[in-house]
């Protein structure tokens, strides 16, 4: 007996549930409470990708791979390299697609982290640029690595203070090409009250001085981006809720 092809209905149900979840404030708050509990165990630090620490929530890794697979960018720029797992993850996605490179930008790429990246099987798809992400010199180096006509995605995951993230949004937003995404990491800090703010970090960012405050300010001054309501809707147990923006303008 033939079985009906339910793929379209399955995808439609996913969209419906994602949008509904995005409107469920109770579910989001429960998710935030869970993240606070998990942070006691350095939860985001417990994961690796292809042998290298990735320092990401699993939900954000899944969301980012959906974006990369669906949009197939030629270039992905990430500010904030840390131990290198994220740039390797994104390079691996591009390897599967069969094209592209990742440009990793960080003010301090430590020798041991650079070694982990440069000796990795995915290194041929990674370019590292060391320097403050928003200076003219660093931006010139980044732009020089983007081939003419390339489609460009951006992930912002460096210093999470409001002013720095806003500067990055203004500097890197124009590089994102139509149909591609800009991801603003750690927006969850904007929903944390004083008792929930992570303190086991080298820096502490409290509500109002964090990435979501910067994102909100940036969205008020641009029409090139809109929030992906379906993708953002399902981002619970995530460090970057509502942080996925799609470029809708040339």
PDB file of C-alpha atoms in Angstrom:
ATOM      1  CA  UNK A   1       0.000   0.000   0.000  1.00  0.00           C
ATOM      2  CA  UNK A   2       1.329   3.400  -0.987  1.00  0.00           C
ATOM      3  CA  UNK A   3       2.139   5.802   1.825  1.00  0.00           C
ATOM      4  CA  UNK A   4       1.234   9.455   1.318  1.00  0.00           C
ATOM      5  CA  UNK A   5       4.100  11.906   0.903  1.00  0.00           C
ATOM      6  CA  UNK A   6       3.754  14.017   4.054  1.00  0.00           C
ATOM      7  CA  UNK A   7       6.910  16.120   3.733  1.00  0.00           C
ATOM      8  CA  UNK A   8       5.138  19.390   3.019  1.00  0.00           C
ATOM      9  CA  UNK A   9       2.670  18.803   5.848  1.00  0.00           C
ATOM     10  CA  UNK A  10       5.556  17.948   8.189  1.00  0.00           C
ATOM     11  CA  UNK A  11       7.350  21.197   7.349  1.00  0.00           C
ATOM     12  CA  UNK A  12       4.134  23.190   7.730  1.00  0.00           C
ATOM     13  CA  UNK A  13       3.606  21.689  11.189  1.00  0.00           C
ATOM     14  CA  UNK A  14       7.185  22.567  12.170  1.00  0.00           C
ATOM     15  CA  UNK A  15       6.585  26.177  11.144  1.00  0.00           C
ATOM     16  CA  UNK A  16       3.290  26.340  13.035  1.00  0.00           C
ATOM     17  CA  UNK A  17       4.800  24.925  16.217  1.00  0.00           C
ATOM     18  CA  UNK A  18       7.894  27.154  16.003  1.00  0.00           C
ATOM     19  CA  UNK A  19       5.766  30.274  15.717  1.00  0.00           C
ATOM     20  CA  UNK A  20       3.542  29.121  18.589  1.00  0.00           C
ATOM     21  CA  UNK A  21       6.556  28.356  20.775  1.00  0.00           C
ATOM     22  CA  UNK A  22       7.945  31.818  20.048  1.00  0.00           C
ATOM     23  CA  UNK A  23       4.802  33.306  21.601  1.00  0.00           C
ATOM     24  CA  UNK A  24       4.878  31.122  24.717  1.00  0.00           C
ATOM     25  CA  UNK A  25       6.405  33.366  27.359  1.00  0.00           C
ATOM     26  CA  UNK A  26       6.062  30.733  30.059  1.00  0.00           C
ATOM     27  CA  UNK A  27       8.066  28.215  28.027  1.00  0.00           C
ATOM     28  CA  UNK A  28      10.751  30.812  27.382  1.00  0.00           C
ATOM     29  CA  UNK A  29      11.019  31.715  31.061  1.00  0.00           C
ATOM     30  CA  UNK A  30      11.218  28.044  32.019  1.00  0.00           C
ATOM     31  CA  UNK A  31      13.975  27.661  29.440  1.00  0.00           C
ATOM     32  CA  UNK A  32      15.833  30.624  30.922  1.00  0.00           C
ATOM     33  CA  UNK A  33      15.540  29.157  34.415  1.00  0.00           C
ATOM     34  CA  UNK A  34      16.977  25.891  33.109  1.00  0.00           C
ATOM     35  CA  UNK A  35      19.894  27.711  31.495  1.00  0.00           C
ATOM     36  CA  UNK A  36      20.643  29.449  34.788  1.00  0.00           C
ATOM     37  CA  UNK A  37      20.742  26.077  36.511  1.00  0.00           C
ATOM     38  CA  UNK A  38      22.940  24.569  33.790  1.00  0.00           C
ATOM     39  CA  UNK A  39      25.364  27.479  33.972  1.00  0.00           C
ATOM     40  CA  UNK A  40      26.452  26.233  37.394  1.00  0.00           C
ATOM     41  CA  UNK A  41      28.100  23.397  35.477  1.00  0.00           C
ATOM     42  CA  UNK A  42      29.554  25.580  32.687  1.00  0.00           C
ATOM     43  CA  UNK A  43      27.114  23.875  30.320  1.00  0.00           C
ATOM     44  CA  UNK A  44      28.072  25.812  27.189  1.00  0.00           C
ATOM     45  CA  UNK A  45      31.725  24.852  27.768  1.00  0.00           C
ATOM     46  CA  UNK A  46      31.083  21.100  27.829  1.00  0.00           C
ATOM     47  CA  UNK A  47      30.793  20.570  24.059  1.00  0.00           C
ATOM     48  CA  UNK A  48      33.257  20.108  21.225  1.00  0.00           C
ATOM     49  CA  UNK A  49      33.065  19.880  17.446  1.00  0.00           C
ATOM     50  CA  UNK A  50      35.435  17.550  15.615  1.00  0.00           C
ATOM     51  CA  UNK A  51      37.710  17.515  18.637  1.00  0.00           C
ATOM     52  CA  UNK A  52      37.821  21.257  19.375  1.00  0.00           C
ATOM     53  CA  UNK A  53      35.835  23.092  22.127  1.00  0.00           C
ATOM     54  CA  UNK A  54      32.913  24.938  20.543  1.00  0.00           C
ATOM     55  CA  UNK A  55      31.504  26.844  23.582  1.00  0.00           C
ATOM     56  CA  UNK A  56      27.969  26.979  22.181  1.00  0.00           C
ATOM     57  CA  UNK A  57      24.543  25.756  23.211  1.00  0.00           C
ATOM     58  CA  UNK A  58      23.476  22.737  21.122  1.00  0.00           C
ATOM     59  CA  UNK A  59      20.312  24.579  20.038  1.00  0.00           C
ATOM     60  CA  UNK A  60      22.391  27.395  18.552  1.00  0.00           C
ATOM     61  CA  UNK A  61      24.631  24.967  16.694  1.00  0.00           C
ATOM     62  CA  UNK A  62      21.551  23.339  15.162  1.00  0.00           C
ATOM     63  CA  UNK A  63      20.018  26.696  14.235  1.00  0.00           C
ATOM     64  CA  UNK A  64      23.236  27.890  12.617  1.00  0.00           C
ATOM     65  CA  UNK A  65      23.626  24.715  10.566  1.00  0.00           C
ATOM     66  CA  UNK A  66      20.045  25.145   9.310  1.00  0.00           C
ATOM     67  CA  UNK A  67      20.889  28.653   8.158  1.00  0.00           C
ATOM     68  CA  UNK A  68      24.133  27.631   6.458  1.00  0.00           C
ATOM     69  CA  UNK A  69      22.581  24.636   4.695  1.00  0.00           C
ATOM     70  CA  UNK A  70      19.570  26.604   3.498  1.00  0.00           C
ATOM     71  CA  UNK A  71      21.411  29.735   2.327  1.00  0.00           C
ATOM     72  CA  UNK A  72      24.779  28.252   1.289  1.00  0.00           C
ATOM     73  CA  UNK A  73      26.928  31.373   1.788  1.00  0.00           C
ATOM     74  CA  UNK A  74      30.265  31.803   0.052  1.00  0.00           C
ATOM     75  CA  UNK A  75      31.789  33.537   3.061  1.00  0.00           C
ATOM     76  CA  UNK A  76      30.982  33.371   6.770  1.00  0.00           C
ATOM     77  CA  UNK A  77      32.552  36.017   9.015  1.00  0.00           C
ATOM     78  CA  UNK A  78      32.674  35.293  12.733  1.00  0.00           C
ATOM     79  CA  UNK A  79      33.895  37.817  15.285  1.00  0.00           C
ATOM     80  CA  UNK A  80      35.120  36.009  18.361  1.00  0.00           C
ATOM     81  CA  UNK A  81      37.228  32.925  17.661  1.00  0.00           C
ATOM     82  CA  UNK A  82      37.875  31.741  21.244  1.00  0.00           C
ATOM     83  CA  UNK A  83      39.071  28.111  21.131  1.00  0.00           C
ATOM     84  CA  UNK A  84      38.078  27.647  17.505  1.00  0.00           C
ATOM     85  CA  UNK A  85      35.219  25.159  17.565  1.00  0.00           C
ATOM     86  CA  UNK A  86      32.725  27.497  15.924  1.00  0.00           C
ATOM     87  CA  UNK A  87      34.900  28.397  12.952  1.00  0.00           C
ATOM     88  CA  UNK A  88      35.701  24.702  12.463  1.00  0.00           C
ATOM     89  CA  UNK A  89      31.998  23.800  12.666  1.00  0.00           C
ATOM     90  CA  UNK A  90      31.059  26.394  10.065  1.00  0.00           C
ATOM     91  CA  UNK A  91      33.991  25.402   7.848  1.00  0.00           C
ATOM     92  CA  UNK A  92      32.803  21.797   8.032  1.00  0.00           C
ATOM     93  CA  UNK A  93      29.348  22.870   6.883  1.00  0.00           C
ATOM     94  CA  UNK A  94      30.904  24.687   3.934  1.00  0.00           C
ATOM     95  CA  UNK A  95      32.985  21.601   3.183  1.00  0.00           C
ATOM     96  CA  UNK A  96      29.778  19.569   2.960  1.00  0.00           C
ATOM     97  CA  UNK A  97      28.261  22.193   0.672  1.00  0.00           C
ATOM     98  CA  UNK A  98      31.420  22.132  -1.424  1.00  0.00           C
ATOM     99  CA  UNK A  99      32.423  25.787  -1.402  1.00  0.00           C
ATOM    100  CA  UNK A 100      33.262  28.805   0.700  1.00  0.00           C
ATOM    101  CA  UNK A 101      35.414  29.908   3.603  1.00  0.00           C
ATOM    102  CA  UNK A 102      35.135  31.181   7.158  1.00  0.00           C
ATOM    103  CA  UNK A 103      36.876  34.373   8.254  1.00  0.00           C
ATOM    104  CA  UNK A 104      37.530  34.312  11.991  1.00  0.00           C
ATOM    105  CA  UNK A 105      38.245  37.667  13.650  1.00  0.00           C
ATOM    106  CA  UNK A 106      39.492  38.032  17.207  1.00  0.00           C
ATOM    107  CA  UNK A 107      41.431  40.644  19.151  1.00  0.00           C
ATOM    108  CA  UNK A 108      43.600  37.885  20.665  1.00  0.00           C
ATOM    109  CA  UNK A 109      44.045  34.525  18.936  1.00  0.00           C
ATOM    110  CA  UNK A 110      46.199  32.667  21.402  1.00  0.00           C
ATOM    111  CA  UNK A 111      48.970  30.473  20.050  1.00  0.00           C
ATOM    112  CA  UNK A 112      47.527  27.180  21.287  1.00  0.00           C
ATOM    113  CA  UNK A 113      44.093  27.998  19.880  1.00  0.00           C
ATOM    114  CA  UNK A 114      45.591  29.051  16.544  1.00  0.00           C
ATOM    115  CA  UNK A 115      47.497  25.754  16.474  1.00  0.00           C
ATOM    116  CA  UNK A 116      44.279  23.768  17.056  1.00  0.00           C
ATOM    117  CA  UNK A 117      42.650  25.544  14.123  1.00  0.00           C
ATOM    118  CA  UNK A 118      45.546  25.585  11.693  1.00  0.00           C
ATOM    119  CA  UNK A 119      46.329  21.878  12.214  1.00  0.00           C
ATOM    120  CA  UNK A 120      42.686  20.838  11.819  1.00  0.00           C
ATOM    121  CA  UNK A 121      41.391  19.052   8.683  1.00  0.00           C
ATOM    122  CA  UNK A 122      39.040  21.991   8.068  1.00  0.00           C
ATOM    123  CA  UNK A 123      41.809  24.608   8.166  1.00  0.00           C
ATOM    124  CA  UNK A 124      41.904  25.062   4.386  1.00  0.00           C
ATOM    125  CA  UNK A 125      38.512  26.766   4.600  1.00  0.00           C
ATOM    126  CA  UNK A 126      39.464  29.090   7.476  1.00  0.00           C
ATOM    127  CA  UNK A 127      41.217  32.474   7.445  1.00  0.00           C
ATOM    128  CA  UNK A 128      42.169  34.007  10.789  1.00  0.00           C
ATOM    129  CA  UNK A 129      42.499  37.766  11.302  1.00  0.00           C
ATOM    130  CA  UNK A 130      43.804  39.068  14.608  1.00  0.00           C
ATOM    131  CA  UNK A 131      42.831  42.562  15.704  1.00  0.00           C
ATOM    132  CA  UNK A 132      39.973  44.613  17.182  1.00  0.00           C
ATOM    133  CA  UNK A 133      36.938  43.684  15.113  1.00  0.00           C
ATOM    134  CA  UNK A 134      35.702  47.208  14.376  1.00  0.00           C
ATOM    135  CA  UNK A 135      38.896  49.106  13.552  1.00  0.00           C
ATOM    136  CA  UNK A 136      39.426  50.342  10.015  1.00  0.00           C
ATOM    137  CA  UNK A 137      42.549  48.195   9.664  1.00  0.00           C
ATOM    138  CA  UNK A 138      40.793  44.981  10.678  1.00  0.00           C
ATOM    139  CA  UNK A 139      37.752  45.705   8.524  1.00  0.00           C
ATOM    140  CA  UNK A 140      40.011  46.342   5.535  1.00  0.00           C
ATOM    141  CA  UNK A 141      41.632  42.938   6.041  1.00  0.00           C
ATOM    142  CA  UNK A 142      38.230  41.288   6.292  1.00  0.00           C
ATOM    143  CA  UNK A 143      36.915  42.954   3.144  1.00  0.00           C
ATOM    144  CA  UNK A 144      40.066  41.981   1.255  1.00  0.00           C
ATOM    145  CA  UNK A 145      39.204  38.321   1.923  1.00  0.00           C
ATOM    146  CA  UNK A 146      35.709  38.578   0.387  1.00  0.00           C
ATOM    147  CA  UNK A 147      35.656  37.712  -3.327  1.00  0.00           C
ATOM    148  CA  UNK A 148      33.685  40.003  -5.596  1.00  0.00           C
ATOM    149  CA  UNK A 149      30.070  38.919  -5.838  1.00  0.00           C
ATOM    150  CA  UNK A 150      30.295  36.542  -2.873  1.00  0.00           C
ATOM    151  CA  UNK A 151      27.292  35.894  -0.667  1.00  0.00           C
ATOM    152  CA  UNK A 152      28.193  36.770   2.932  1.00  0.00           C
ATOM    153  CA  UNK A 153      26.874  35.662   6.326  1.00  0.00           C
ATOM    154  CA  UNK A 154      28.018  37.190   9.646  1.00  0.00           C
ATOM    155  CA  UNK A 155      28.112  35.844  13.206  1.00  0.00           C
ATOM    156  CA  UNK A 156      28.871  38.330  16.009  1.00  0.00           C
ATOM    157  CA  UNK A 157      30.223  36.599  19.107  1.00  0.00           C
ATOM    158  CA  UNK A 158      33.037  38.673  20.591  1.00  0.00           C
ATOM    159  CA  UNK A 159      32.842  41.317  23.355  1.00  0.00           C
ATOM    160  CA  UNK A 160      29.181  41.292  24.431  1.00  0.00           C
ATOM    161  CA  UNK A 161      28.881  44.861  25.734  1.00  0.00           C
ATOM    162  CA  UNK A 162      26.099  46.876  24.123  1.00  0.00           C
ATOM    163  CA  UNK A 163      28.281  49.552  22.572  1.00  0.00           C
ATOM    164  CA  UNK A 164      30.752  47.077  21.111  1.00  0.00           C
ATOM    165  CA  UNK A 165      28.053  44.865  19.614  1.00  0.00           C
ATOM    166  CA  UNK A 166      26.297  47.914  18.182  1.00  0.00           C
ATOM    167  CA  UNK A 167      29.570  49.011  16.595  1.00  0.00           C
ATOM    168  CA  UNK A 168      29.946  45.522  15.115  1.00  0.00           C
ATOM    169  CA  UNK A 169      26.386  45.540  13.802  1.00  0.00           C
ATOM    170  CA  UNK A 170      27.030  48.841  12.059  1.00  0.00           C
ATOM    171  CA  UNK A 171      30.393  47.677  10.710  1.00  0.00           C
ATOM    172  CA  UNK A 172      29.496  44.161   9.589  1.00  0.00           C
ATOM    173  CA  UNK A 173      25.798  44.563   8.796  1.00  0.00           C
ATOM    174  CA  UNK A 174      26.560  46.221   5.435  1.00  0.00           C
ATOM    175  CA  UNK A 175      28.712  43.218   4.469  1.00  0.00           C
ATOM    176  CA  UNK A 176      25.796  40.772   4.734  1.00  0.00           C
ATOM    177  CA  UNK A 177      24.277  40.108   1.317  1.00  0.00           C
ATOM    178  CA  UNK A 178      20.584  39.854   0.541  1.00  0.00           C
ATOM    179  CA  UNK A 179      19.096  36.531   1.596  1.00  0.00           C
ATOM    180  CA  UNK A 180      21.914  35.792   4.036  1.00  0.00           C
ATOM    181  CA  UNK A 181      21.888  36.009   7.829  1.00  0.00           C
ATOM    182  CA  UNK A 182      23.492  37.988  10.607  1.00  0.00           C
ATOM    183  CA  UNK A 183      23.562  36.147  13.937  1.00  0.00           C
ATOM    184  CA  UNK A 184      23.929  38.093  17.188  1.00  0.00           C
ATOM    185  CA  UNK A 185      25.156  35.753  19.914  1.00  0.00           C
ATOM    186  CA  UNK A 186      24.301  35.786  23.622  1.00  0.00           C
ATOM    187  CA  UNK A 187      21.148  37.853  23.292  1.00  0.00           C
ATOM    188  CA  UNK A 188      19.776  35.813  26.195  1.00  0.00           C
ATOM    189  CA  UNK A 189      21.622  38.227  28.503  1.00  0.00           C
ATOM    190  CA  UNK A 190      18.946  40.791  27.686  1.00  0.00           C
ATOM    191  CA  UNK A 191      16.291  38.731  29.435  1.00  0.00           C
ATOM    192  CA  UNK A 192      18.276  37.841  32.532  1.00  0.00           C
ATOM    193  CA  UNK A 193      17.509  39.684  35.748  1.00  0.00           C
ATOM    194  CA  UNK A 194      20.234  40.489  38.236  1.00  0.00           C
ATOM    195  CA  UNK A 195      19.976  37.088  39.922  1.00  0.00           C
ATOM    196  CA  UNK A 196      20.238  35.224  36.610  1.00  0.00           C
ATOM    197  CA  UNK A 197      23.164  37.060  35.022  1.00  0.00           C
ATOM    198  CA  UNK A 198      26.101  34.650  34.518  1.00  0.00           C
ATOM    199  CA  UNK A 199      28.982  35.646  36.754  1.00  0.00           C
ATOM    200  CA  UNK A 200      31.477  32.836  36.039  1.00  0.00           C
ATOM    201  CA  UNK A 201      32.988  34.814  33.173  1.00  0.00           C
ATOM    202  CA  UNK A 202      35.975  37.103  32.620  1.00  0.00           C
ATOM    203  CA  UNK A 203      33.446  39.913  32.078  1.00  0.00           C
ATOM    204  CA  UNK A 204      29.903  40.358  33.338  1.00  0.00           C
ATOM    205  CA  UNK A 205      27.227  41.886  31.094  1.00  0.00           C
ATOM    206  CA  UNK A 206      23.956  42.869  32.722  1.00  0.00           C
ATOM    207  CA  UNK A 207      20.617  43.640  31.078  1.00  0.00           C
ATOM    208  CA  UNK A 208      20.898  46.868  29.104  1.00  0.00           C
ATOM    209  CA  UNK A 209      24.621  46.448  28.465  1.00  0.00           C
ATOM    210  CA  UNK A 210      24.491  43.298  26.335  1.00  0.00           C
ATOM    211  CA  UNK A 211      23.891  42.087  22.764  1.00  0.00           C
ATOM    212  CA  UNK A 212      20.090  42.208  22.721  1.00  0.00           C
ATOM    213  CA  UNK A 213      20.119  45.879  23.717  1.00  0.00           C
ATOM    214  CA  UNK A 214      22.498  46.507  20.802  1.00  0.00           C
ATOM    215  CA  UNK A 215      20.343  44.468  18.413  1.00  0.00           C
ATOM    216  CA  UNK A 216      17.240  46.423  19.421  1.00  0.00           C
ATOM    217  CA  UNK A 217      19.019  49.733  18.822  1.00  0.00           C
ATOM    218  CA  UNK A 218      20.364  48.578  15.454  1.00  0.00           C
ATOM    219  CA  UNK A 219      17.004  47.318  14.196  1.00  0.00           C
ATOM    220  CA  UNK A 220      15.546  50.746  14.917  1.00  0.00           C
ATOM    221  CA  UNK A 221      18.006  52.329  12.483  1.00  0.00           C
ATOM    222  CA  UNK A 222      18.008  49.851   9.579  1.00  0.00           C
ATOM    223  CA  UNK A 223      15.518  48.326   7.161  1.00  0.00           C
ATOM    224  CA  UNK A 224      17.973  45.800   5.666  1.00  0.00           C
ATOM    225  CA  UNK A 225      17.217  43.106   8.241  1.00  0.00           C
ATOM    226  CA  UNK A 226      14.209  41.381   9.687  1.00  0.00           C
ATOM    227  CA  UNK A 227      13.987  38.778  12.426  1.00  0.00           C
ATOM    228  CA  UNK A 228      13.392  35.209  11.268  1.00  0.00           C
ATOM    229  CA  UNK A 229      10.301  34.547  13.383  1.00  0.00           C
ATOM    230  CA  UNK A 230      10.203  30.809  12.667  1.00  0.00           C
ATOM    231  CA  UNK A 231      13.845  30.164  13.501  1.00  0.00           C
ATOM    232  CA  UNK A 232      13.865  32.506  16.482  1.00  0.00           C
ATOM    233  CA  UNK A 233      10.594  31.036  17.697  1.00  0.00           C
ATOM    234  CA  UNK A 234      12.096  27.647  18.443  1.00  0.00           C
ATOM    235  CA  UNK A 235      15.231  29.027  20.105  1.00  0.00           C
ATOM    236  CA  UNK A 236      14.656  27.979  23.678  1.00  0.00           C
ATOM    237  CA  UNK A 237      17.563  26.531  25.664  1.00  0.00           C
ATOM    238  CA  UNK A 238      19.556  28.886  23.476  1.00  0.00           C
ATOM    239  CA  UNK A 239      22.106  31.604  24.186  1.00  0.00           C
ATOM    240  CA  UNK A 240      20.922  33.627  21.169  1.00  0.00           C
ATOM    241  CA  UNK A 241      17.101  33.890  21.231  1.00  0.00           C
ATOM    242  CA  UNK A 242      15.803  36.366  18.629  1.00  0.00           C
ATOM    243  CA  UNK A 243      19.370  36.800  17.466  1.00  0.00           C
ATOM    244  CA  UNK A 244      18.891  35.451  13.928  1.00  0.00           C
ATOM    245  CA  UNK A 245      18.346  38.244  11.397  1.00  0.00           C
ATOM    246  CA  UNK A 246      17.781  37.785   7.667  1.00  0.00           C
ATOM    247  CA  UNK A 247      18.995  40.412   5.220  1.00  0.00           C
ATOM    248  CA  UNK A 248      16.022  41.485   3.099  1.00  0.00           C
ATOM    249  CA  UNK A 249      17.564  44.545   1.429  1.00  0.00           C
ATOM    250  CA  UNK A 250      20.334  44.943  -1.083  1.00  0.00           C
TER     251      UNK A 250
END
